C-alpha cells in the first residue's frame, strides 16, 4: 500500500507555491516546523491569537499575525493542531463570531496541508469540503517529537491527490527525514498515524510494567534495558523511551497524556466501527485516564512507566533514580515519591 519515498533534493526543485506558506498551530511541534521552513527561505506567515507571541516568532524568522484572514492569500496553509475540533474550527470558521475559516477564505487551488493527528472521519470530511470549494486537502501527520522536529528528523505519512502531493513534497523534504506516500485518500494517512501511536502506547505500558518488576525484584532496570535493546528490542523507540522509563526520567514535552488519550479513543472508535476487538488498547486508554486523574496531564506519555511503578508500590523522587543493584543482586527498594513535571 505504501510507497516509501526517500528524501532528496529533487523535491525542492519542483517549485512549491513560490514559498508562500501559512502556518496555524504554533505549539512546540508547530513552532519547530515553521522555524525550519523559514530558515530554509520560505515566506511563512504564522497565525497566533496572542500578540505577545509575535516577538518570539519574529526572532525565528516567521511573519506573525493575529489576523486569520492574512492566511487567505497563501497558496498553502499548514495546520498542526491538537485535535479534530481545533482543525474543524480553523477550516469551517466561527459563524457565531462572523469569522471565516479556510474553506471560505482560501483561494482556488490553494492547499490545506493538515499535519495533525486527527480522525480519518474528519480528514475525509475536510477533503470533501475543500474539493467542493475548489481547494485541495492533503493529510500528512508525522511521527516524531519536538526534538525530532527541530532536527528535521520527522517521518511524514502523506496522502492526497498526486499533483498536490508533488506540490507539497518540497515542504516534506524540509521538515522530515523520510516521506511515506500512502495513496490518494487523506484518511489513510491519519489511520496509519493512529495505528502507530497505538503501538507506541501499548509498548510504553509493557516497558513500564517490566521495569517495575525489575525494581521490585532488586534488579537494575537500566542494565536490564541495555540487555533487551542489545538483543531482541534494539529499535530507536525502545532505546529512547525505554531509557526514560528505566531511568525514571519523567518530564514535560513530547505527547502529553490528554493528547495520547485522544489518540487511543480515536483508534478504539475506528476498531469498533470495523468490528475489531482491541482489548490491550482498552487497558492502555484507561491507564491514560488514570494518569490524568493523578495529575500527570503535562507529562510525556512515557510516564505510563510512572503509573506502573506506583501501582507496584514504587515511585520516583524528583531528579533522582532509585537505588538499585546489578542484575542478580536483589535489594530492598526504598519507597519513592514524586510527581514532578520538570
Short mmCIF file of C-alpha atoms in Angstrom, two decimals:
data_model
loop_
_atom_site.label_atom_id
_atom_site.label_comp_id
_atom_site.label_asym_id
_atom_site.label_seq_id
_atom_site.Cartn_x
_atom_site.Cartn_y
_atom_site.Cartn_z
CA UNK A 1 0.00 0.00 0.00
CA UNK A 2 2.66 2.47 0.97
CA UNK A 3 5.19 3.74 -1.45
CA UNK A 4 8.19 4.87 0.58
CA UNK A 5 9.80 7.92 -0.98
CA UNK A 6 13.17 8.87 0.40
CA UNK A 7 14.05 12.50 0.85
CA UNK A 8 16.16 14.03 -1.82
CA UNK A 9 16.94 17.44 -3.23
CA UNK A 10 14.70 16.81 -6.24
CA UNK A 11 11.58 17.86 -4.35
CA UNK A 12 12.94 21.30 -3.69
CA UNK A 13 13.23 21.93 -7.41
CA UNK A 14 9.55 21.28 -8.05
CA UNK A 15 8.65 24.82 -7.03
CA UNK A 16 6.02 24.84 -4.35
CA UNK A 17 3.79 27.91 -4.29
CA UNK A 18 6.67 30.37 -4.66
CA UNK A 19 7.45 29.79 -0.98
CA UNK A 20 4.20 31.43 0.18
CA UNK A 21 3.07 29.45 3.23
CA UNK A 22 0.65 30.00 6.10
CA UNK A 23 1.03 28.15 9.40
CA UNK A 24 -1.54 27.50 12.12
CA UNK A 25 -0.70 25.74 15.36
CA UNK A 26 2.42 27.18 16.94
CA UNK A 27 2.91 24.77 19.81
CA UNK A 28 6.27 23.12 20.41
CA UNK A 29 5.98 20.92 17.34
CA UNK A 30 4.48 23.56 15.10
CA UNK A 31 6.96 26.25 16.10
CA UNK A 32 9.92 23.99 15.35
CA UNK A 33 8.48 23.03 11.99
CA UNK A 34 7.59 26.59 10.97
CA UNK A 35 11.02 27.84 12.04
CA UNK A 36 12.70 25.20 9.87
CA UNK A 37 10.68 26.32 6.88
CA UNK A 38 11.63 29.95 7.47
CA UNK A 39 15.29 29.02 7.91
CA UNK A 40 15.13 27.29 4.53
CA UNK A 41 14.00 30.52 2.86
CA UNK A 42 10.24 30.01 2.85
CA UNK A 43 7.96 33.00 3.39
CA UNK A 44 5.92 31.82 6.39
CA UNK A 45 3.02 33.76 7.87
CA UNK A 46 2.27 32.30 11.32
CA UNK A 47 -1.15 32.84 12.87
CA UNK A 48 -1.24 33.37 16.64
CA UNK A 49 -4.05 34.51 18.91
CA UNK A 50 -1.94 36.38 21.48
CA UNK A 51 0.05 39.45 20.39
CA UNK A 52 2.75 38.74 22.99
CA UNK A 53 3.79 35.70 20.95
CA UNK A 54 4.80 37.81 17.99
CA UNK A 55 8.26 38.78 19.21
CA UNK A 56 9.27 35.14 19.76
CA UNK A 57 8.11 34.14 16.29
CA UNK A 58 9.77 37.11 14.62
CA UNK A 59 13.08 36.04 16.16
CA UNK A 60 12.64 32.69 14.40
CA UNK A 61 12.24 34.35 11.00
CA UNK A 62 8.46 33.99 10.84
CA UNK A 63 5.93 36.67 9.96
CA UNK A 64 3.43 36.52 12.85
CA UNK A 65 -0.13 37.76 12.55
CA UNK A 66 -3.20 37.85 14.76
CA UNK A 67 -5.47 38.28 11.75
CA UNK A 68 -6.66 34.93 10.42
CA UNK A 69 -7.56 36.46 7.06
CA UNK A 70 -3.85 37.08 6.40
CA UNK A 71 -3.65 33.37 5.60
CA UNK A 72 -6.17 33.55 2.79
CA UNK A 73 -3.69 34.81 0.19
CA UNK A 74 -1.31 31.94 0.87
CA UNK A 75 -1.12 29.15 -1.68
CA UNK A 76 -0.53 26.57 1.02
CA UNK A 77 -1.62 26.64 4.66
CA UNK A 78 -0.25 24.10 7.14
CA UNK A 79 -2.23 23.22 10.25
CA UNK A 80 -0.54 21.49 13.21
CA UNK A 81 -3.30 21.45 15.79
CA UNK A 82 -4.08 19.13 18.72
CA UNK A 83 -7.41 17.57 17.78
CA UNK A 84 -10.36 17.30 15.41
CA UNK A 85 -12.28 20.18 16.98
CA UNK A 86 -9.38 22.61 16.56
CA UNK A 87 -8.86 21.65 12.90
CA UNK A 88 -12.57 21.86 12.16
CA UNK A 89 -12.76 25.31 13.70
CA UNK A 90 -9.99 26.77 11.55
CA UNK A 91 -11.47 25.08 8.47
CA UNK A 92 -15.12 25.99 8.96
CA UNK A 93 -14.65 29.20 10.95
CA UNK A 94 -16.98 30.54 13.63
CA UNK A 95 -20.31 31.67 12.22
CA UNK A 96 -21.41 32.89 15.64
CA UNK A 97 -18.44 35.27 15.69
CA UNK A 98 -18.52 36.10 11.99
CA UNK A 99 -15.09 34.57 11.43
CA UNK A 100 -14.48 32.85 8.10
CA UNK A 101 -12.43 29.67 8.02
CA UNK A 102 -10.07 28.28 5.41
CA UNK A 103 -12.93 26.74 3.44
CA UNK A 104 -14.45 30.14 2.76
CA UNK A 105 -11.26 32.16 2.62
CA UNK A 106 -8.63 30.20 0.70
CA UNK A 107 -8.12 30.97 -2.96
CA UNK A 108 -8.93 28.34 -5.63
CA UNK A 109 -6.30 25.57 -5.91
CA UNK A 110 -4.79 26.51 -2.57
CA UNK A 111 -3.82 23.56 -0.38
CA UNK A 112 -4.75 22.94 3.22
CA UNK A 113 -1.96 20.66 4.45
CA UNK A 114 -3.07 19.08 7.71
CA UNK A 115 -0.17 17.59 9.65
CA UNK A 116 -2.23 16.98 12.78
CA UNK A 117 -3.16 13.62 14.30
CA UNK A 118 -6.92 13.61 13.74
CA UNK A 119 -9.59 11.05 12.94
CA UNK A 120 -9.95 9.56 9.45
CA UNK A 121 -13.58 10.70 9.51
CA UNK A 122 -12.61 14.34 9.95
CA UNK A 123 -9.91 14.02 7.30
CA UNK A 124 -12.48 12.69 4.81
CA UNK A 125 -14.90 15.48 5.68
CA UNK A 126 -12.29 18.17 5.19
CA UNK A 127 -11.09 16.68 1.90
CA UNK A 128 -14.66 16.65 0.59
CA UNK A 129 -15.43 20.20 1.70
CA UNK A 130 -12.20 21.66 0.31
CA UNK A 131 -12.88 19.96 -3.02
CA UNK A 132 -16.37 21.43 -3.01
CA UNK A 133 -14.79 24.88 -2.69
CA UNK A 134 -12.24 24.34 -5.45
CA UNK A 135 -9.37 23.90 -2.99
CA UNK A 136 -7.16 20.92 -2.15
CA UNK A 137 -6.56 18.98 1.03
CA UNK A 138 -3.54 16.84 1.90
CA UNK A 139 -3.12 14.82 5.09
CA UNK A 140 0.46 14.42 6.30
CA UNK A 141 0.67 13.53 10.00
CA UNK A 142 4.16 12.92 11.32
CA UNK A 143 5.97 10.53 13.62
CA UNK A 144 8.40 12.30 15.91
CA UNK A 145 8.62 14.57 18.94
CA UNK A 146 9.58 18.27 19.22
CA UNK A 147 13.28 17.42 19.32
CA UNK A 148 12.93 15.44 16.09
CA UNK A 149 11.01 18.34 14.58
CA UNK A 150 13.84 20.75 15.41
CA UNK A 151 16.37 18.38 13.86
CA UNK A 152 14.23 17.84 10.73
CA UNK A 153 14.07 14.16 11.55
CA UNK A 154 10.32 13.65 11.33
CA UNK A 155 8.74 10.80 9.38
CA UNK A 156 5.92 12.12 7.18
CA UNK A 157 2.90 9.96 6.28
CA UNK A 158 1.30 11.69 3.29
CA UNK A 159 -1.91 11.08 1.36
CA UNK A 160 -3.77 13.14 -1.21
CA UNK A 161 -4.14 13.69 -4.92
CA UNK A 162 -0.80 13.08 -6.72
CA UNK A 163 -0.46 16.63 -8.12
CA UNK A 164 -0.99 18.14 -4.66
CA UNK A 165 1.42 15.68 -3.07
CA UNK A 166 4.03 16.73 -5.62
CA UNK A 167 3.48 20.37 -4.71
CA UNK A 168 3.88 19.56 -1.00
CA UNK A 169 6.92 17.30 -1.34
CA UNK A 170 9.43 20.17 -1.02
CA UNK A 171 7.84 21.00 2.33
CA UNK A 172 8.09 17.39 3.46
CA UNK A 173 11.74 17.37 2.45
CA UNK A 174 12.42 20.43 4.61
CA UNK A 175 10.65 19.01 7.66
CA UNK A 176 11.46 15.32 7.72
CA UNK A 177 13.98 12.63 7.02
CA UNK A 178 11.61 10.38 5.06
CA UNK A 179 8.20 10.61 3.40
CA UNK A 180 5.83 7.68 3.06
CA UNK A 181 3.23 8.28 0.35
CA UNK A 182 0.20 6.11 1.14
CA UNK A 183 -2.29 6.87 -1.62
CA UNK A 184 -4.79 9.48 -2.68
CA UNK A 185 -7.26 9.18 0.24
CA UNK A 186 -6.26 11.55 3.08
CA UNK A 187 -7.99 9.42 5.73
CA UNK A 188 -5.49 6.64 5.07
CA UNK A 189 -2.60 8.72 6.40
CA UNK A 190 -4.47 9.51 9.60
CA UNK A 191 -5.42 5.88 10.20
CA UNK A 192 -1.78 4.83 9.80
CA UNK A 193 -0.66 7.53 12.23
CA UNK A 194 -3.23 6.43 14.80
CA UNK A 195 -2.17 2.80 14.39
CA UNK A 196 1.44 3.80 15.03
CA UNK A 197 0.53 5.76 18.14
CA UNK A 198 -1.47 2.79 19.42
CA UNK A 199 1.58 0.56 19.05
CA UNK A 200 3.79 3.09 20.85
CA UNK A 201 1.37 3.42 23.75
CA UNK A 202 0.97 -0.34 24.18
CA UNK A 203 4.75 -0.77 24.18
CA UNK A 204 5.20 2.02 26.72
CA UNK A 205 2.79 0.23 29.03
CA UNK A 206 4.66 -3.08 28.91
CA UNK A 207 8.02 -1.31 29.27
CA UNK A 208 6.73 0.34 32.42
CA UNK A 209 5.45 -2.94 33.83
CA UNK A 210 8.72 -4.78 33.10
CA UNK A 211 10.81 -2.02 34.69
CA UNK A 212 8.55 -2.06 37.75
CA UNK A 213 9.02 -5.82 38.03
CA UNK A 214 12.78 -5.39 37.77
CA UNK A 215 12.87 -2.83 40.58
CA UNK A 216 10.64 -4.86 42.85
CA UNK A 217 12.97 -7.82 42.44
CA UNK A 218 16.01 -5.66 43.08
CA UNK A 219 17.35 -5.59 39.54
CA UNK A 220 18.96 -2.64 37.81
CA UNK A 221 16.27 -1.59 35.33
CA UNK A 222 18.76 0.32 33.17
CA UNK A 223 21.01 -2.71 32.88
CA UNK A 224 18.00 -4.87 32.05
CA UNK A 225 17.05 -2.40 29.32
CA UNK A 226 20.61 -2.47 27.95
CA UNK A 227 20.37 -6.23 27.60
CA UNK A 228 16.96 -6.05 25.93
CA UNK A 229 17.95 -3.31 23.47
CA UNK A 230 21.22 -5.14 22.75
CA UNK A 231 19.38 -8.32 21.78
CA UNK A 232 15.79 -8.51 20.56
CA UNK A 233 14.48 -4.99 21.15
CA UNK A 234 17.02 -2.65 19.59
CA UNK A 235 14.71 -0.10 17.95
CA UNK A 236 15.12 3.63 18.49
CA UNK A 237 11.76 3.56 20.25
CA UNK A 238 12.91 1.05 22.86
CA UNK A 239 16.20 2.86 23.34
CA UNK A 240 14.75 6.36 23.70
CA UNK A 241 11.58 5.71 25.64
CA UNK A 242 12.98 2.72 27.46
CA UNK A 243 15.80 4.86 28.84
CA UNK A 244 13.26 7.37 30.15
CA UNK A 245 11.31 4.68 31.96
CA UNK A 246 14.30 2.70 33.22
CA UNK A 247 15.97 5.92 34.37
CA UNK A 248 12.70 7.25 35.82
CA UNK A 249 13.08 10.50 33.90
CA UNK A 250 9.50 11.67 33.52
CA UNK A 251 9.32 15.16 32.08
CA UNK A 252 7.04 17.51 30.23
CA UNK A 253 7.18 17.62 26.45
CA UNK A 254 6.53 15.02 23.82
CA UNK A 255 3.00 13.65 23.56
CA UNK A 256 1.26 14.54 26.81
CA UNK A 257 -1.36 12.33 28.46
CA UNK A 258 -4.52 14.16 27.24
CA UNK A 259 -3.38 14.03 23.61
CA UNK A 260 -2.35 10.39 23.94
CA UNK A 261 -5.77 9.61 25.43
CA UNK A 262 -7.40 11.38 22.49
CA UNK A 263 -5.49 9.17 20.07
CA UNK A 264 -6.39 5.96 21.92
CA UNK A 265 -10.05 6.92 21.79
CA UNK A 266 -9.83 7.57 18.06
CA UNK A 267 -8.17 4.20 17.42
CA UNK A 268 -10.78 2.37 19.50
CA UNK A 269 -13.50 4.22 17.62
CA UNK A 270 -12.06 3.00 14.32
CA UNK A 271 -11.76 -0.51 15.74
CA UNK A 272 -15.35 -0.56 16.91
CA UNK A 273 -16.62 0.59 13.53
CA UNK A 274 -14.56 -2.13 11.84
CA UNK A 275 -15.61 -4.83 14.30
CA UNK A 276 -12.06 -5.34 15.59
CA UNK A 277 -11.65 -6.01 19.32
CA UNK A 278 -8.60 -4.27 20.81
CA UNK A 279 -8.58 -5.31 24.49
CA UNK A 280 -4.95 -4.31 25.03
CA UNK A 281 -5.61 -0.80 23.82
CA UNK A 282 -8.69 -0.52 26.01
CA UNK A 283 -6.43 -1.09 29.02
CA UNK A 284 -3.94 1.49 27.77
CA UNK A 285 -6.73 4.04 27.30
CA UNK A 286 -7.73 3.55 30.93
CA UNK A 287 -4.10 3.98 32.01
CA UNK A 288 -4.03 7.43 30.45
CA UNK A 289 -7.28 8.28 32.22
CA UNK A 290 -5.66 7.18 35.48
CA UNK A 291 -2.60 9.32 34.83
CA UNK A 292 -4.71 12.40 34.16
CA UNK A 293 -6.68 11.76 37.35
CA UNK A 294 -3.40 11.64 39.28
CA UNK A 295 -2.30 14.99 37.91
CA UNK A 296 0.08 13.88 35.17
CA UNK A 297 -1.54 15.79 32.30
CA UNK A 298 1.65 17.66 31.49
CA UNK A 299 3.89 14.60 31.40
CA UNK A 300 5.16 12.82 28.32
CA UNK A 301 3.35 9.54 27.65
CA UNK A 302 6.42 7.60 28.78
CA UNK A 303 5.06 8.38 32.28
CA UNK A 304 2.95 5.25 31.84
CA UNK A 305 6.06 3.81 33.47
CA UNK A 306 5.46 6.04 36.49
CA UNK A 307 1.95 4.63 36.87
CA UNK A 308 3.28 1.07 36.67
CA UNK A 309 5.87 1.87 39.36
CA UNK A 310 3.33 3.45 41.66
CA UNK A 311 0.95 0.53 41.38
CA UNK A 312 3.86 -1.75 42.28
CA UNK A 313 4.44 0.27 45.45
CA UNK A 314 7.31 2.26 43.93
CA UNK A 315 7.67 5.85 42.82
CA UNK A 316 10.42 8.21 41.77
CA UNK A 317 11.96 11.19 43.52
CA UNK A 318 12.32 14.42 41.50
CA UNK A 319 15.57 14.32 39.59
CA UNK A 320 16.64 11.04 41.20
CA UNK A 321 16.71 7.42 40.17
CA UNK A 322 16.02 4.92 42.94
CA UNK A 323 18.84 2.91 44.44
CA UNK A 324 19.27 -0.34 42.56
CA UNK A 325 21.82 -3.08 42.32
CA UNK A 326 23.24 -5.00 39.43
CA UNK A 327 21.39 -7.92 37.91
CA UNK A 328 21.26 -10.91 40.20
CA UNK A 329 21.74 -8.87 43.42
CA UNK A 330 18.30 -8.37 44.94
CA UNK A 331 17.91 -5.46 47.33
CA UNK A 332 15.04 -3.72 49.03
CA UNK A 333 13.78 -0.75 47.04
CA UNK A 334 13.17 2.39 49.05
CA UNK A 335 9.70 3.85 48.53
CA UNK A 336 10.00 7.00 46.48
CA UNK A 337 7.57 9.76 45.75
CA UNK A 338 7.26 12.42 43.18
CA UNK A 339 5.08 13.85 40.59
CA UNK A 340 7.47 16.39 39.25
CA UNK A 341 6.59 17.78 35.86
CA UNK A 342 10.02 19.25 35.27
#
